[in-house]
C-alpha cells in the first residue's frame, strides 16, 4: 500500500470514528456530546489495533479545514448586537477575564514546577477557552496534545455534568 493511500485510509478511519462517536453521544443527548463524542471516537480508532503504524495525527490540511469550519460555525452566532451586549457587561467581563488569567498562570506554574510539564503545554492546558480553539493553538505551538486535551475534557465534563445542572436548579428557584 502506498504511503498516500495509507494516509488517506488513516484519515478516513479517524473521520469515521469521529462521526460515530459524535452521533452516539449526540443522540444520547450527552451535554457537549457531539464534540466529546467526536474526540473519543477518533481517539479510539487512532489507538485501535487496526491502526497499523500506531497512533498518529491527522494531516495538517485536515486539521486546518476543521478549524476553518469551526470558525465559520462560531461566527454565525455573532451578530450586530453582540458588541452592544458586551459593552453592557464590560466591568464584570473584564474582572472575570483577569481572574481567569491569574488562575491560569498559577495553575500552569504548578504544573511546570511540581509535575515537570513544559510551560506551553501547562499554559494551554489551564487556559480558559473553547476546547477546539485551545486544541488548535496547542497543535500549532507544539504542546503535548494529550495533556491539553485531557485537562480540557475534564473541565468541560465538570462544567456540563456538574456545575451546569446546579446552576439551572438554582435559577429555577429564583
PDB file of C-alpha atoms in Angstrom:
ATOM      1  CA  UNK A   1       0.000   0.000   0.000  1.00  0.00           C
ATOM      2  CA  UNK A   2       1.446   3.391  -0.953  1.00  0.00           C
ATOM      3  CA  UNK A   3       2.126   5.999   1.720  1.00  0.00           C
ATOM      4  CA  UNK A   4      -0.507   8.344   0.252  1.00  0.00           C
ATOM      5  CA  UNK A   5      -3.138   5.588   0.196  1.00  0.00           C
ATOM      6  CA  UNK A   6      -2.300   4.603   3.752  1.00  0.00           C
ATOM      7  CA  UNK A   7      -2.545   8.238   4.912  1.00  0.00           C
ATOM      8  CA  UNK A   8      -5.908   8.635   3.169  1.00  0.00           C
ATOM      9  CA  UNK A   9      -7.194   5.408   4.729  1.00  0.00           C
ATOM     10  CA  UNK A  10      -5.990   6.503   8.171  1.00  0.00           C
ATOM     11  CA  UNK A  11      -7.633   9.926   7.810  1.00  0.00           C
ATOM     12  CA  UNK A  12     -10.905   8.375   6.624  1.00  0.00           C
ATOM     13  CA  UNK A  13     -10.914   5.994   9.595  1.00  0.00           C
ATOM     14  CA  UNK A  14     -10.321   8.901  12.010  1.00  0.00           C
ATOM     15  CA  UNK A  15     -13.214  10.850  10.475  1.00  0.00           C
ATOM     16  CA  UNK A  16     -15.475   7.784  10.572  1.00  0.00           C
ATOM     17  CA  UNK A  17     -14.627   7.247  14.239  1.00  0.00           C
ATOM     18  CA  UNK A  18     -15.328  10.906  14.939  1.00  0.00           C
ATOM     19  CA  UNK A  19     -18.694  10.706  13.159  1.00  0.00           C
ATOM     20  CA  UNK A  20     -19.750   7.564  15.025  1.00  0.00           C
ATOM     21  CA  UNK A  21     -18.709   8.995  18.392  1.00  0.00           C
ATOM     22  CA  UNK A  22     -20.453  12.303  17.685  1.00  0.00           C
ATOM     23  CA  UNK A  23     -23.628  10.532  16.596  1.00  0.00           C
ATOM     24  CA  UNK A  24     -23.634   8.198  19.599  1.00  0.00           C
ATOM     25  CA  UNK A  25     -23.204  10.873  22.268  1.00  0.00           C
ATOM     26  CA  UNK A  26     -25.286  13.410  20.350  1.00  0.00           C
ATOM     27  CA  UNK A  27     -28.232  11.017  20.052  1.00  0.00           C
ATOM     28  CA  UNK A  28     -27.816  10.100  23.722  1.00  0.00           C
ATOM     29  CA  UNK A  29     -28.197  13.839  24.438  1.00  0.00           C
ATOM     30  CA  UNK A  30     -24.988  13.988  26.452  1.00  0.00           C
ATOM     31  CA  UNK A  31     -24.137  17.664  27.041  1.00  0.00           C
ATOM     32  CA  UNK A  32     -21.400  18.635  24.544  1.00  0.00           C
ATOM     33  CA  UNK A  33     -21.837  15.093  23.254  1.00  0.00           C
ATOM     34  CA  UNK A  34     -21.121  15.823  19.598  1.00  0.00           C
ATOM     35  CA  UNK A  35     -17.781  17.432  20.424  1.00  0.00           C
ATOM     36  CA  UNK A  36     -16.741  14.970  23.113  1.00  0.00           C
ATOM     37  CA  UNK A  37     -18.038  12.007  21.114  1.00  0.00           C
ATOM     38  CA  UNK A  38     -16.074  13.007  18.033  1.00  0.00           C
ATOM     39  CA  UNK A  39     -12.882  13.307  20.092  1.00  0.00           C
ATOM     40  CA  UNK A  40     -13.436   9.967  21.815  1.00  0.00           C
ATOM     41  CA  UNK A  41     -14.459   8.153  18.627  1.00  0.00           C
ATOM     42  CA  UNK A  42     -11.462   9.388  16.690  1.00  0.00           C
ATOM     43  CA  UNK A  43      -9.100   8.654  19.589  1.00  0.00           C
ATOM     44  CA  UNK A  44     -10.415   5.093  19.902  1.00  0.00           C
ATOM     45  CA  UNK A  45      -9.889   4.460  16.195  1.00  0.00           C
ATOM     46  CA  UNK A  46      -6.424   6.021  16.337  1.00  0.00           C
ATOM     47  CA  UNK A  47      -5.398   3.724  19.174  1.00  0.00           C
ATOM     48  CA  UNK A  48      -7.106   0.578  17.965  1.00  0.00           C
ATOM     49  CA  UNK A  49      -5.135  -2.476  16.868  1.00  0.00           C
ATOM     50  CA  UNK A  50      -6.331  -1.688  13.327  1.00  0.00           C
ATOM     51  CA  UNK A  51      -4.110   1.422  13.240  1.00  0.00           C
ATOM     52  CA  UNK A  52      -1.172  -0.288  11.571  1.00  0.00           C
ATOM     53  CA  UNK A  53       1.517   2.232  12.425  1.00  0.00           C
ATOM     54  CA  UNK A  54       0.107   3.142  15.812  1.00  0.00           C
ATOM     55  CA  UNK A  55      -1.492   6.447  16.828  1.00  0.00           C
ATOM     56  CA  UNK A  56      -0.698   9.452  14.656  1.00  0.00           C
ATOM     57  CA  UNK A  57      -2.111  12.855  13.874  1.00  0.00           C
ATOM     58  CA  UNK A  58      -4.451  13.644  11.047  1.00  0.00           C
ATOM     59  CA  UNK A  59      -2.768  15.526   8.219  1.00  0.00           C
ATOM     60  CA  UNK A  60      -2.294  19.254   8.775  1.00  0.00           C
ATOM     61  CA  UNK A  61      -4.686  20.063   5.914  1.00  0.00           C
ATOM     62  CA  UNK A  62      -7.479  18.145   7.680  1.00  0.00           C
ATOM     63  CA  UNK A  63      -6.790  19.925  10.977  1.00  0.00           C
ATOM     64  CA  UNK A  64      -6.757  23.332   9.271  1.00  0.00           C
ATOM     65  CA  UNK A  65     -10.030  22.583   7.433  1.00  0.00           C
ATOM     66  CA  UNK A  66     -11.597  21.553  10.740  1.00  0.00           C
ATOM     67  CA  UNK A  67     -10.563  24.822  12.377  1.00  0.00           C
ATOM     68  CA  UNK A  68     -11.880  26.824   9.398  1.00  0.00           C
ATOM     69  CA  UNK A  69     -15.240  25.027   9.635  1.00  0.00           C
ATOM     70  CA  UNK A  70     -15.353  25.599  13.388  1.00  0.00           C
ATOM     71  CA  UNK A  71     -14.540  29.297  12.973  1.00  0.00           C
ATOM     72  CA  UNK A  72     -17.265  29.656  10.381  1.00  0.00           C
ATOM     73  CA  UNK A  73     -19.809  27.902  12.599  1.00  0.00           C
ATOM     74  CA  UNK A  74     -18.933  30.088  15.589  1.00  0.00           C
ATOM     75  CA  UNK A  75     -19.060  33.265  13.501  1.00  0.00           C
ATOM     76  CA  UNK A  76     -22.693  32.589  12.615  1.00  0.00           C
ATOM     77  CA  UNK A  77     -23.539  33.194  16.274  1.00  0.00           C
ATOM     78  CA  UNK A  78     -22.064  36.713  16.275  1.00  0.00           C
ATOM     79  CA  UNK A  79     -24.484  39.441  15.246  1.00  0.00           C
ATOM     80  CA  UNK A  80     -24.658  43.214  15.148  1.00  0.00           C
ATOM     81  CA  UNK A  81     -25.925  43.435  18.733  1.00  0.00           C
ATOM     82  CA  UNK A  82     -23.074  41.355  20.162  1.00  0.00           C
ATOM     83  CA  UNK A  83     -20.771  44.335  20.726  1.00  0.00           C
ATOM     84  CA  UNK A  84     -23.582  46.258  22.410  1.00  0.00           C
ATOM     85  CA  UNK A  85     -24.263  43.313  24.711  1.00  0.00           C
ATOM     86  CA  UNK A  86     -20.583  43.101  25.631  1.00  0.00           C
ATOM     87  CA  UNK A  87     -20.400  46.830  26.347  1.00  0.00           C
ATOM     88  CA  UNK A  88     -23.264  46.480  28.853  1.00  0.00           C
ATOM     89  CA  UNK A  89     -21.305  43.940  30.897  1.00  0.00           C
ATOM     90  CA  UNK A  90     -17.735  45.161  30.313  1.00  0.00           C
ATOM     91  CA  UNK A  91     -16.840  45.588  34.019  1.00  0.00           C
ATOM     92  CA  UNK A  92     -17.736  42.071  35.216  1.00  0.00           C
ATOM     93  CA  UNK A  93     -16.428  40.657  31.929  1.00  0.00           C
ATOM     94  CA  UNK A  94     -13.053  42.330  32.404  1.00  0.00           C
ATOM     95  CA  UNK A  95     -12.923  41.196  36.048  1.00  0.00           C
ATOM     96  CA  UNK A  96     -13.724  37.613  35.036  1.00  0.00           C
ATOM     97  CA  UNK A  97     -11.040  37.617  32.329  1.00  0.00           C
ATOM     98  CA  UNK A  98      -8.421  38.935  34.762  1.00  0.00           C
ATOM     99  CA  UNK A  99      -9.362  36.360  37.416  1.00  0.00           C
ATOM    100  CA  UNK A 100      -9.291  33.520  34.886  1.00  0.00           C
ATOM    101  CA  UNK A 101      -5.895  34.599  33.572  1.00  0.00           C
ATOM    102  CA  UNK A 102      -4.443  34.833  37.085  1.00  0.00           C
ATOM    103  CA  UNK A 103      -5.796  31.358  37.864  1.00  0.00           C
ATOM    104  CA  UNK A 104      -4.371  30.108  34.547  1.00  0.00           C
ATOM    105  CA  UNK A 105      -0.894  31.413  35.353  1.00  0.00           C
ATOM    106  CA  UNK A 106      -0.951  29.978  38.891  1.00  0.00           C
ATOM    107  CA  UNK A 107      -2.162  26.553  37.754  1.00  0.00           C
ATOM    108  CA  UNK A 108       0.314  26.493  34.869  1.00  0.00           C
ATOM    109  CA  UNK A 109       3.119  27.406  37.263  1.00  0.00           C
ATOM    110  CA  UNK A 110       2.070  24.488  39.488  1.00  0.00           C
ATOM    111  CA  UNK A 111       2.115  22.071  36.539  1.00  0.00           C
ATOM    112  CA  UNK A 112       5.570  23.275  35.493  1.00  0.00           C
ATOM    113  CA  UNK A 113       7.125  23.260  38.967  1.00  0.00           C
ATOM    114  CA  UNK A 114       5.565  20.200  40.542  1.00  0.00           C
ATOM    115  CA  UNK A 115       4.773  17.942  37.593  1.00  0.00           C
ATOM    116  CA  UNK A 116       7.514  18.959  35.137  1.00  0.00           C
ATOM    117  CA  UNK A 117       5.077  19.814  32.338  1.00  0.00           C
ATOM    118  CA  UNK A 118       6.577  22.170  29.764  1.00  0.00           C
ATOM    119  CA  UNK A 119       5.382  25.776  30.023  1.00  0.00           C
ATOM    120  CA  UNK A 120       3.492  25.923  26.700  1.00  0.00           C
ATOM    121  CA  UNK A 121       1.556  22.737  27.492  1.00  0.00           C
ATOM    122  CA  UNK A 122       0.851  23.913  31.051  1.00  0.00           C
ATOM    123  CA  UNK A 123      -0.481  27.330  29.999  1.00  0.00           C
ATOM    124  CA  UNK A 124      -2.685  25.895  27.253  1.00  0.00           C
ATOM    125  CA  UNK A 125      -3.953  23.067  29.474  1.00  0.00           C
ATOM    126  CA  UNK A 126      -5.079  25.557  32.115  1.00  0.00           C
ATOM    127  CA  UNK A 127      -6.213  28.344  29.794  1.00  0.00           C
ATOM    128  CA  UNK A 128      -9.868  29.276  29.779  1.00  0.00           C
ATOM    129  CA  UNK A 129     -11.312  28.827  26.348  1.00  0.00           C
ATOM    130  CA  UNK A 130     -13.085  26.576  23.960  1.00  0.00           C
ATOM    131  CA  UNK A 131     -11.892  23.014  23.668  1.00  0.00           C
ATOM    132  CA  UNK A 132     -11.435  23.101  19.922  1.00  0.00           C
ATOM    133  CA  UNK A 133      -9.819  26.542  19.809  1.00  0.00           C
ATOM    134  CA  UNK A 134      -7.324  25.679  22.532  1.00  0.00           C
ATOM    135  CA  UNK A 135      -6.514  22.333  20.910  1.00  0.00           C
ATOM    136  CA  UNK A 136      -5.908  24.114  17.593  1.00  0.00           C
ATOM    137  CA  UNK A 137      -3.494  26.542  19.243  1.00  0.00           C
ATOM    138  CA  UNK A 138      -1.828  23.711  21.169  1.00  0.00           C
ATOM    139  CA  UNK A 139      -1.295  21.804  17.933  1.00  0.00           C
ATOM    140  CA  UNK A 140       0.276  24.835  16.245  1.00  0.00           C
ATOM    141  CA  UNK A 141       2.527  25.575  19.233  1.00  0.00           C
ATOM    142  CA  UNK A 142       3.772  22.010  19.640  1.00  0.00           C
ATOM    143  CA  UNK A 143       2.235  21.447  23.076  1.00  0.00           C
ATOM    144  CA  UNK A 144       1.649  17.933  24.392  1.00  0.00           C
ATOM    145  CA  UNK A 145      -1.841  17.414  22.998  1.00  0.00           C
ATOM    146  CA  UNK A 146      -2.692  14.540  25.329  1.00  0.00           C
ATOM    147  CA  UNK A 147      -2.201  16.702  28.417  1.00  0.00           C
ATOM    148  CA  UNK A 148      -4.025  19.720  26.966  1.00  0.00           C
ATOM    149  CA  UNK A 149      -6.977  17.646  25.728  1.00  0.00           C
ATOM    150  CA  UNK A 150      -7.249  15.623  28.940  1.00  0.00           C
ATOM    151  CA  UNK A 151      -7.387  18.711  31.150  1.00  0.00           C
ATOM    152  CA  UNK A 152      -9.939  20.450  28.902  1.00  0.00           C
ATOM    153  CA  UNK A 153     -12.082  17.318  28.598  1.00  0.00           C
ATOM    154  CA  UNK A 154     -12.246  17.020  32.395  1.00  0.00           C
ATOM    155  CA  UNK A 155     -13.059  20.746  32.650  1.00  0.00           C
ATOM    156  CA  UNK A 156     -15.850  20.557  30.069  1.00  0.00           C
ATOM    157  CA  UNK A 157     -17.338  17.428  31.614  1.00  0.00           C
ATOM    158  CA  UNK A 158     -17.248  19.033  35.066  1.00  0.00           C
ATOM    159  CA  UNK A 159     -18.969  22.164  33.783  1.00  0.00           C
ATOM    160  CA  UNK A 160     -21.713  20.458  31.753  1.00  0.00           C
ATOM    161  CA  UNK A 161     -22.349  17.494  34.040  1.00  0.00           C
ATOM    162  CA  UNK A 162     -21.828  19.044  37.494  1.00  0.00           C
ATOM    163  CA  UNK A 163     -21.868  22.842  37.507  1.00  0.00           C
ATOM    164  CA  UNK A 164     -24.499  23.483  34.827  1.00  0.00           C
ATOM    165  CA  UNK A 165     -27.219  21.314  36.427  1.00  0.00           C
ATOM    166  CA  UNK A 166     -26.612  23.028  39.790  1.00  0.00           C
ATOM    167  CA  UNK A 167     -26.842  26.491  38.225  1.00  0.00           C
ATOM    168  CA  UNK A 168     -30.012  25.553  36.332  1.00  0.00           C
ATOM    169  CA  UNK A 169     -31.594  24.227  39.525  1.00  0.00           C
ATOM    170  CA  UNK A 170     -30.646  27.411  41.355  1.00  0.00           C
ATOM    171  CA  UNK A 171     -32.079  29.581  38.573  1.00  0.00           C
ATOM    172  CA  UNK A 172     -35.384  27.719  38.710  1.00  0.00           C
ATOM    173  CA  UNK A 173     -35.763  28.512  42.406  1.00  0.00           C
ATOM    174  CA  UNK A 174     -35.359  32.269  41.850  1.00  0.00           C
TER     175      UNK A 174
END
